[in-house]
Each structure stands twice: as C-alpha cells, then as structure tokens.
mmCIF file of C-alpha atoms in Angstrom:
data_model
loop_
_atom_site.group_PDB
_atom_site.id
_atom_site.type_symbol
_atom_site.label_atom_id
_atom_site.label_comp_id
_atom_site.label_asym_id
_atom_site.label_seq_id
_atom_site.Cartn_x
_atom_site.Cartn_y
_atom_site.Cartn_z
ATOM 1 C CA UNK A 1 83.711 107.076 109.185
ATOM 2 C CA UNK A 2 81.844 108.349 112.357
ATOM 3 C CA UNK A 3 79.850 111.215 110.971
ATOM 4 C CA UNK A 4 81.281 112.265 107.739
ATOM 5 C CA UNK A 5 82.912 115.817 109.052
ATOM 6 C CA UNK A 6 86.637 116.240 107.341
ATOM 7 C CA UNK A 7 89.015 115.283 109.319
ATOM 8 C CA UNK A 8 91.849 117.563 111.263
ATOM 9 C CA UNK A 9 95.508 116.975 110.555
ATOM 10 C CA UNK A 10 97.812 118.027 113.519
ATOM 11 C CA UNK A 11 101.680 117.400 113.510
ATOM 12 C CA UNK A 12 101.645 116.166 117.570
ATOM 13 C CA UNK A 13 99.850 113.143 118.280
ATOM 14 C CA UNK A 14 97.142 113.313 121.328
ATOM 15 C CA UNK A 15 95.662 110.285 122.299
ATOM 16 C CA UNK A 16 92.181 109.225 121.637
ATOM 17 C CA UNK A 17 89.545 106.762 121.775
ATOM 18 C CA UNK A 18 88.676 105.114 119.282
ATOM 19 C CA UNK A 19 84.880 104.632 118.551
ATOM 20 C CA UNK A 20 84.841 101.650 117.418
ATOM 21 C CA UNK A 21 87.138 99.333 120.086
ATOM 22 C CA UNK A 22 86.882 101.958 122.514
ATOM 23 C CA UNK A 23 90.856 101.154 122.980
ATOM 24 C CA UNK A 24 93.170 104.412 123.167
ATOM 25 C CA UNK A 25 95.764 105.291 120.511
ATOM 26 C CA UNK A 26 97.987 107.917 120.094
ATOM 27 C CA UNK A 27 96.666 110.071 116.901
ATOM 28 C CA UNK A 28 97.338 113.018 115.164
ATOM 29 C CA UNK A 29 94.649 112.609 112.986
ATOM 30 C CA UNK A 30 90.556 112.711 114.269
ATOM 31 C CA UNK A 31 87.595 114.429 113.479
ATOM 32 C CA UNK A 32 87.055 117.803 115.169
ATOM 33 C CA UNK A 33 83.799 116.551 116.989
ATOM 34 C CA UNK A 34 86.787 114.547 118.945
ATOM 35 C CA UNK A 35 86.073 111.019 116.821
ATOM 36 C CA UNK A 36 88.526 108.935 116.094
ATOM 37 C CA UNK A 37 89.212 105.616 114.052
ATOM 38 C CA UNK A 38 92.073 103.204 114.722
ATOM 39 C CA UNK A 39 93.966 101.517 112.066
ATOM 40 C CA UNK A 40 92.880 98.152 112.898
ATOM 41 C CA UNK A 41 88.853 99.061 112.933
ATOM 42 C CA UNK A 42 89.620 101.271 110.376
ATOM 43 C CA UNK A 43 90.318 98.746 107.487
ATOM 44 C CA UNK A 44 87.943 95.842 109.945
ATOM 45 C CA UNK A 45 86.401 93.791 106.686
ATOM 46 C CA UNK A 46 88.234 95.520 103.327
ATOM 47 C CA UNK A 47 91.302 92.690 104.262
ATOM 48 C CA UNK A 48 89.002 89.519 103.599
ATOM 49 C CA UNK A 49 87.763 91.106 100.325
ATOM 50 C CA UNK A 50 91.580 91.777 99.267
ATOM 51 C CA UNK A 51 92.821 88.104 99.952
ATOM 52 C CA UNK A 52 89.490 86.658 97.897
ATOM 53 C CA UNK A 53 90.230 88.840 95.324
ATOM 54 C CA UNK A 54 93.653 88.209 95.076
ATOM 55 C CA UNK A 55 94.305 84.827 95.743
ATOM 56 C CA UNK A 56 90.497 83.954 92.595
ATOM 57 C CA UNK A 57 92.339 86.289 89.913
ATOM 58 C CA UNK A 58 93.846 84.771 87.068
ATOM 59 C CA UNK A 59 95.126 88.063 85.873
ATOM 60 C CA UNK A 60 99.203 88.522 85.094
ATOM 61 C CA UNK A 61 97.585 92.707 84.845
ATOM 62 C CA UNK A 62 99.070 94.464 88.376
ATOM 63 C CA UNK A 63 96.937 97.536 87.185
ATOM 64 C CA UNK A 64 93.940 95.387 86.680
ATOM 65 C CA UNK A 65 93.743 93.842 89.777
ATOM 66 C CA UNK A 66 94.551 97.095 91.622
ATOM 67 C CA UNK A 67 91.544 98.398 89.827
ATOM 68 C CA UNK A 68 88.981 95.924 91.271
ATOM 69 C CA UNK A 69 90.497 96.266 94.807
ATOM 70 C CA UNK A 70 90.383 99.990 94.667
ATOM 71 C CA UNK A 71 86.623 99.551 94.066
ATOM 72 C CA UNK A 72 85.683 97.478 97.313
ATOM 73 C CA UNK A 73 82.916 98.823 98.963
ATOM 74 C CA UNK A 74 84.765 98.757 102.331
ATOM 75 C CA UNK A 75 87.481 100.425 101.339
ATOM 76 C CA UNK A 76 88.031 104.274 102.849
ATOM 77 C CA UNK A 77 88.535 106.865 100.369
ATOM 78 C CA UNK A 78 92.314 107.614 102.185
ATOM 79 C CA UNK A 79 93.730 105.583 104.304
ATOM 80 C CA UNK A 80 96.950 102.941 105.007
ATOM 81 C CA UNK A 81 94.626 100.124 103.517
ATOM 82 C CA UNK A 82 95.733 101.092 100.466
ATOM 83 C CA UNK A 83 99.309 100.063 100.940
ATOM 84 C CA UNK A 84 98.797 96.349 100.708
ATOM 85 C CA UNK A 85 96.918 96.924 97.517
ATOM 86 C CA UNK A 86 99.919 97.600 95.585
ATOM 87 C CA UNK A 87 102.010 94.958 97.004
ATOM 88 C CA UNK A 88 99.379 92.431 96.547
ATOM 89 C CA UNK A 89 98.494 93.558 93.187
ATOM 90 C CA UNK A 90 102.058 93.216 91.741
ATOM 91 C CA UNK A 91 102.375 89.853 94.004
ATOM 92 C CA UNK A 92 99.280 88.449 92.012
ATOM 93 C CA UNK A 93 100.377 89.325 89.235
ATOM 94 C CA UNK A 94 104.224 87.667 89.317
ATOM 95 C CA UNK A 95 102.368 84.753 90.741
ATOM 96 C CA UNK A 96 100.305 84.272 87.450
ATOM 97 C CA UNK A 97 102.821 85.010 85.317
ATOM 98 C CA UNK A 98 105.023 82.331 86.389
ATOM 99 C CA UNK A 99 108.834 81.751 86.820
ATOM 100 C CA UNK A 100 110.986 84.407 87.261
ATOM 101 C CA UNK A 101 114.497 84.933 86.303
ATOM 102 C CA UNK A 102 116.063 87.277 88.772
ATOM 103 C CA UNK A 103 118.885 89.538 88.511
ATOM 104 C CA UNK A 104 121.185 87.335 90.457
ATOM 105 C CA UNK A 105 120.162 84.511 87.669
ATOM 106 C CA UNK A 106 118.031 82.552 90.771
ATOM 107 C CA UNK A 107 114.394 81.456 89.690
ATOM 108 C CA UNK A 108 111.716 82.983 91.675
ATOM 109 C CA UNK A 109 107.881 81.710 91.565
ATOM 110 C CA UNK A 110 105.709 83.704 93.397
ATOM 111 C CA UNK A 111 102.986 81.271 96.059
ATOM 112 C CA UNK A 112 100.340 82.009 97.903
ATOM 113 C CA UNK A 113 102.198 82.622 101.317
ATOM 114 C CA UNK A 114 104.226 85.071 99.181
ATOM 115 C CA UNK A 115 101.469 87.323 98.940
ATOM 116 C CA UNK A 116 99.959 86.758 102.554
ATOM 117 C CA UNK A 117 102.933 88.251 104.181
ATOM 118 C CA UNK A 118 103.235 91.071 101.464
ATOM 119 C CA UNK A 119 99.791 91.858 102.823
ATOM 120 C CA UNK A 120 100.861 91.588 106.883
ATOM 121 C CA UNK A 121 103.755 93.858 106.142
ATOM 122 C CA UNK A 122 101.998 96.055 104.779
ATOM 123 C CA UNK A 123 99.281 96.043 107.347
ATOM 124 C CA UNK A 124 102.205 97.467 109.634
ATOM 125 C CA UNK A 125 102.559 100.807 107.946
ATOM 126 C CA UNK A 126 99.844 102.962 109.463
ATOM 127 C CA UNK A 127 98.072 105.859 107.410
ATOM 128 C CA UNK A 128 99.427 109.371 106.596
ATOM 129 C CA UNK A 129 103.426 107.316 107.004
ATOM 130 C CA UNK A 130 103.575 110.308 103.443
ATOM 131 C CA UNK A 131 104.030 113.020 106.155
ATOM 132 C CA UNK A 132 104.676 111.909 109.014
ATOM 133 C CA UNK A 133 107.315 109.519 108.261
ATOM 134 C CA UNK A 134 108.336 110.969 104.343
ATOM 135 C CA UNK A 135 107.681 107.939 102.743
ATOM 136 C CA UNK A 136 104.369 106.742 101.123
ATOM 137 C CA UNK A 137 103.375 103.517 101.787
ATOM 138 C CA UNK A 138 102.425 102.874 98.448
ATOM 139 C CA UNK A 139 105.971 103.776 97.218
ATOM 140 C CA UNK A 140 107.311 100.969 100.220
ATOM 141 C CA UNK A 141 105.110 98.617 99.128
ATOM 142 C CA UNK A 142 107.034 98.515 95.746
ATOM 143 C CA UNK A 143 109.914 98.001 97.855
ATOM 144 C CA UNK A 144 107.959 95.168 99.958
ATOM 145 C CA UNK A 145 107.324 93.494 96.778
ATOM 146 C CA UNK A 146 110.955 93.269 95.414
ATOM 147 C CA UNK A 147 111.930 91.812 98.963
ATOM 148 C CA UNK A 148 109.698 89.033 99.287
ATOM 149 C CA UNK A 149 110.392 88.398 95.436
ATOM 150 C CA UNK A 150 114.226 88.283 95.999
ATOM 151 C CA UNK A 151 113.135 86.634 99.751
ATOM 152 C CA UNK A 152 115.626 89.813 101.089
ATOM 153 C CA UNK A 153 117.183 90.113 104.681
ATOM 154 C CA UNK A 154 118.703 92.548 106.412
ATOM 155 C CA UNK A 155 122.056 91.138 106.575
ATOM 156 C CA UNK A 156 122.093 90.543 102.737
ATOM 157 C CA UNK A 157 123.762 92.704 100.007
ATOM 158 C CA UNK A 158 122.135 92.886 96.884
ATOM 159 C CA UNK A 159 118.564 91.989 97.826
ATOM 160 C CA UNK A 160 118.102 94.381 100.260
ATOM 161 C CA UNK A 161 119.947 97.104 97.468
ATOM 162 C CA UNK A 162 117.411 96.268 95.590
ATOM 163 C CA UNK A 163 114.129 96.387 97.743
ATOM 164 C CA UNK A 164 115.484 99.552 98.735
ATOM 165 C CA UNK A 165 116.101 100.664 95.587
ATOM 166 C CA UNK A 166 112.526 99.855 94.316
ATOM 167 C CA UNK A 167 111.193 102.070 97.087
ATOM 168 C CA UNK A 168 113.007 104.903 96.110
ATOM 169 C CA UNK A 169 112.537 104.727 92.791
ATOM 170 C CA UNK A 170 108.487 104.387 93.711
ATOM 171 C CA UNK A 171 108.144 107.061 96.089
ATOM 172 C CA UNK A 172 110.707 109.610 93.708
ATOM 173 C CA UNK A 173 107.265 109.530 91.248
ATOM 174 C CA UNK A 174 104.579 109.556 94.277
ATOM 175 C CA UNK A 175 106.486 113.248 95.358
ATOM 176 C CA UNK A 176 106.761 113.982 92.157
ATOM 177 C CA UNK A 177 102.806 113.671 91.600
ATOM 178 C CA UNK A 178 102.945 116.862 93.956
ATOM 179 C CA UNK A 179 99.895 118.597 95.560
ATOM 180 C CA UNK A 180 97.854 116.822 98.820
ATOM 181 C CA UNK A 181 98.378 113.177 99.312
ATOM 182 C CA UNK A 182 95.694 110.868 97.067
ATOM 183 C CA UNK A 183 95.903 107.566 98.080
ATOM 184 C CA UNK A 184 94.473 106.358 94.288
ATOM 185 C CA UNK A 185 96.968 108.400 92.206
ATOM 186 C CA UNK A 186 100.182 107.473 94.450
ATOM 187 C CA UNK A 187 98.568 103.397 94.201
ATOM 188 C CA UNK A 188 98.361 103.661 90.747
ATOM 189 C CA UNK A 189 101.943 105.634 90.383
ATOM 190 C CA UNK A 190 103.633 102.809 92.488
ATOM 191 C CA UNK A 191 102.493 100.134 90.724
ATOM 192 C CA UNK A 192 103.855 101.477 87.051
ATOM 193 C CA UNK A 193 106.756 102.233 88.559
ATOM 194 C CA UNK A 194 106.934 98.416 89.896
ATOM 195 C CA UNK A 195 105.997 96.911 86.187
ATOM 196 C CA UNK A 196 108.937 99.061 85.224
ATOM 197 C CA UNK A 197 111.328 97.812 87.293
ATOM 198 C CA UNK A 198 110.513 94.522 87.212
ATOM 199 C CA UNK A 199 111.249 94.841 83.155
ATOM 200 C CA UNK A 200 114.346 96.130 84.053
ATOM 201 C CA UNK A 201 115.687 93.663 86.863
ATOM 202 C CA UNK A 202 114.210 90.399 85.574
ATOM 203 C CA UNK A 203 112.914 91.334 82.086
ATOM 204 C CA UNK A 204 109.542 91.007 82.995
ATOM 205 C CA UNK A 205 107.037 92.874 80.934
ATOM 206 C CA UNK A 206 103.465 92.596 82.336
ATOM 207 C CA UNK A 207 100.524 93.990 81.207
ATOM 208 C CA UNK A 208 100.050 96.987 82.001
ATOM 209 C CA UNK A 209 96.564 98.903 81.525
ATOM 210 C CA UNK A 210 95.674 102.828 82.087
ATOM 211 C CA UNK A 211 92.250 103.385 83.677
ATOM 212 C CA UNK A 212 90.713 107.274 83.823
ATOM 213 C CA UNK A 213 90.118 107.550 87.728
ATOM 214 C CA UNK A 214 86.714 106.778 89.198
ATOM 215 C CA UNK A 215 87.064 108.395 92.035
ATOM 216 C CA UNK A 216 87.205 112.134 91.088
ATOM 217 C CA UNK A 217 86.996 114.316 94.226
ATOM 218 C CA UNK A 218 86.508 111.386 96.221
ATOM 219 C CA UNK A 219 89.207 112.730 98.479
ATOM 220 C CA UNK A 220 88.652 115.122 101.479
ATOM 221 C CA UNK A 221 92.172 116.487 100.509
ATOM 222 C CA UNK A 222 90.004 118.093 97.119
ATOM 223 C CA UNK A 223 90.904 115.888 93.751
ATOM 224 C CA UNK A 224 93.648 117.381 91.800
ATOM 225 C CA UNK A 225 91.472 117.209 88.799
ATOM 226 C CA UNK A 226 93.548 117.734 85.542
ATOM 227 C CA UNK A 227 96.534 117.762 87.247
ATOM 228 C CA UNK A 228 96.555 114.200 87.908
ATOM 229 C CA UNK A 229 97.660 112.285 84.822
ATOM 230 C CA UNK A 230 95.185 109.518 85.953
ATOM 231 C CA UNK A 231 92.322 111.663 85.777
ATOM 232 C CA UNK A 232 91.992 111.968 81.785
#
C-alpha cells in the first residue's frame, strides 16, 4: 500500500511503524524497504462502504452481495478486511429473507445490530490468522455468523456446538482449496459452505449464484489459475 513492492512473510513478529499512524505494532508481515501497514489504517475507509452496502441491499443472494463488496475500490487485494465480508454477506442475506426456524425450533430474525457486531467481531481477527493462527478468518466468520444467528455464549451447549461446528466445517473446504492463501477463493468457499449449512440446520435454501473470479492474479501470492474452481 506504500510503494507496491511484495511483501515479506516472516514467522517472528518484529515491531514496526506503521506509515500511516506512525503508532508501533508488532508484525511479521512488512515490505522489505521496512514499510509497514497496521490493521486499523489498513482497511481505514473499505468499513463505511461495507455497512452502506449491506445495510441498502435487498438481496436474500449471500454470494451476490459478497460479489459487490469484493469489488470496493478500497478494498486490498489480501488482507483481514475480508473476514467481515462473509459474515456480513450471509447476515444480509438471513436478514432479507426473513424468519428463521432454528434447529432448537426458536425463531430467529436477523436486524440491523445483528450484522453490526458480525462486522466488529470480525474486525478483531487480524490478517494472515490462516498461518499464523491455523484458522482462516473467512472459515470463522461462518462460525461468527451461526453465533449471532443462534445469539451463542460461551457457557451454552448447543449454540456454541454449533458456531463451532460451522467453522470447522468452513475452514475443512478453505484447506482443502490448497496452494497459497487467496483471500477471494477462501471468501467465496466460506460462504457456500454457510448457504449449506444453513439448509441443513434451519432448512434454509438461499440463493446461491457462481461468479468466474475477477480478480485473476490479483494476488501477490500468484493466482492459482485453473486450479481454483472459481476461476472458470
């Protein structure tokens, strides 16, 4: 975001300062010209075009609305701002569709606040969590979204079975996508493996649409081309 160079993955954090907010963070991830990013300056402005988009939609399509906040103009081409996108998207979506029945027979409507803290949990999970922590973000935020839609706690049983459940199940197909971590594909991965779930828990069938990716090679990782069943 500095001056375009690919960036340098280490596995111990140093700390650095940022460029933006000249505050200091501990990183393990910076340009090699010593520039570094922090999460919060990182994703400064994609938020506010997230929540309008979300909150104007009308569409009960997670994929769909995924699709139009995967093309903001402020949005890097990696980074932990794509968590909340799947979250919100499948939040938008439950909202427009309506009342749910959930597995535990309760009703569930989705609100607005619903899908504001989706959002501010996910704005919690920093970038690159796929390595250094083993667990996508995208694939949590499937996980996020079954929680707030069964309003889980930690000291429940079933609710928090199933947010955790939903996770696994997400980031099982993000690994399985294989190859360097694409922020797009493992979006777009989470989110069908949300619809699905939410068929099979509440018997919920939303539209789901397939959209070749517009981003090819957009990745300093290198695009996996072919390999990536989103690409054709």
């Amino acid at each position: 975001m500095v001056c375009g160079t690919e960036l340098t993955y280490q596995t111990l954090a140093v700390d650095k300062r940022c460029d933006y907010c000249g505050e200091t963070f501990p990183t393990a991830v910076f340009c090699p010209d010593g520039h570094y990013v922090c999460e919060e300056c990182h994703g400064a402005g994609y938020y506010s075009f997230l929540e309008k988009t979300v909150f104007s939609t009308t569409s009960k399509n997670p994929m769909e609305i995924a699709e139009v906040l995967l093309k903001g103009e402020m949005l890097p081409s990696l980074g932990g701002e794509h968590h909340a996108i799947v979250t919100a998207a499948l939040l938008t979506a439950a909202k427009n569709y309506g009342q749910i029945v959930l597995k535990n027979n309760d009703l569930q409507t989705v609100i607005k606040q619903d899908i504001q803290e989706g959002i501010r949990r996910m704005k919690q999970i920093p970038s690159c969590t796929c390595a250094y922590h083993g667990a996508c973000g995208a694939g949590l935020g499937v996980g996020a979204f079954f929680s707030i839609l069964y309003k889980a706690t930690c000291a429940q049983d079933t609710e928090r079975t199933l947010a955790m459940r939903a996770a696994n199940a997400a980031l099982s197909a993000i690994a399985n996508n294989g190859g360097p971590g694409c922020c797009k594909q493992s979006v777009r991965t989470a989110i069908l493996v949300g619809v699905e779930l939410l068929k099979e828990f509440c018997h919920v069938k939303l539209p789901i649409s397939h959209t070749r990716c517009f981003h090819m090679g957009d990745t300093t990782h290198g695009c996996k081309g072919s390999y990536c069943q989103f690409s054709r």
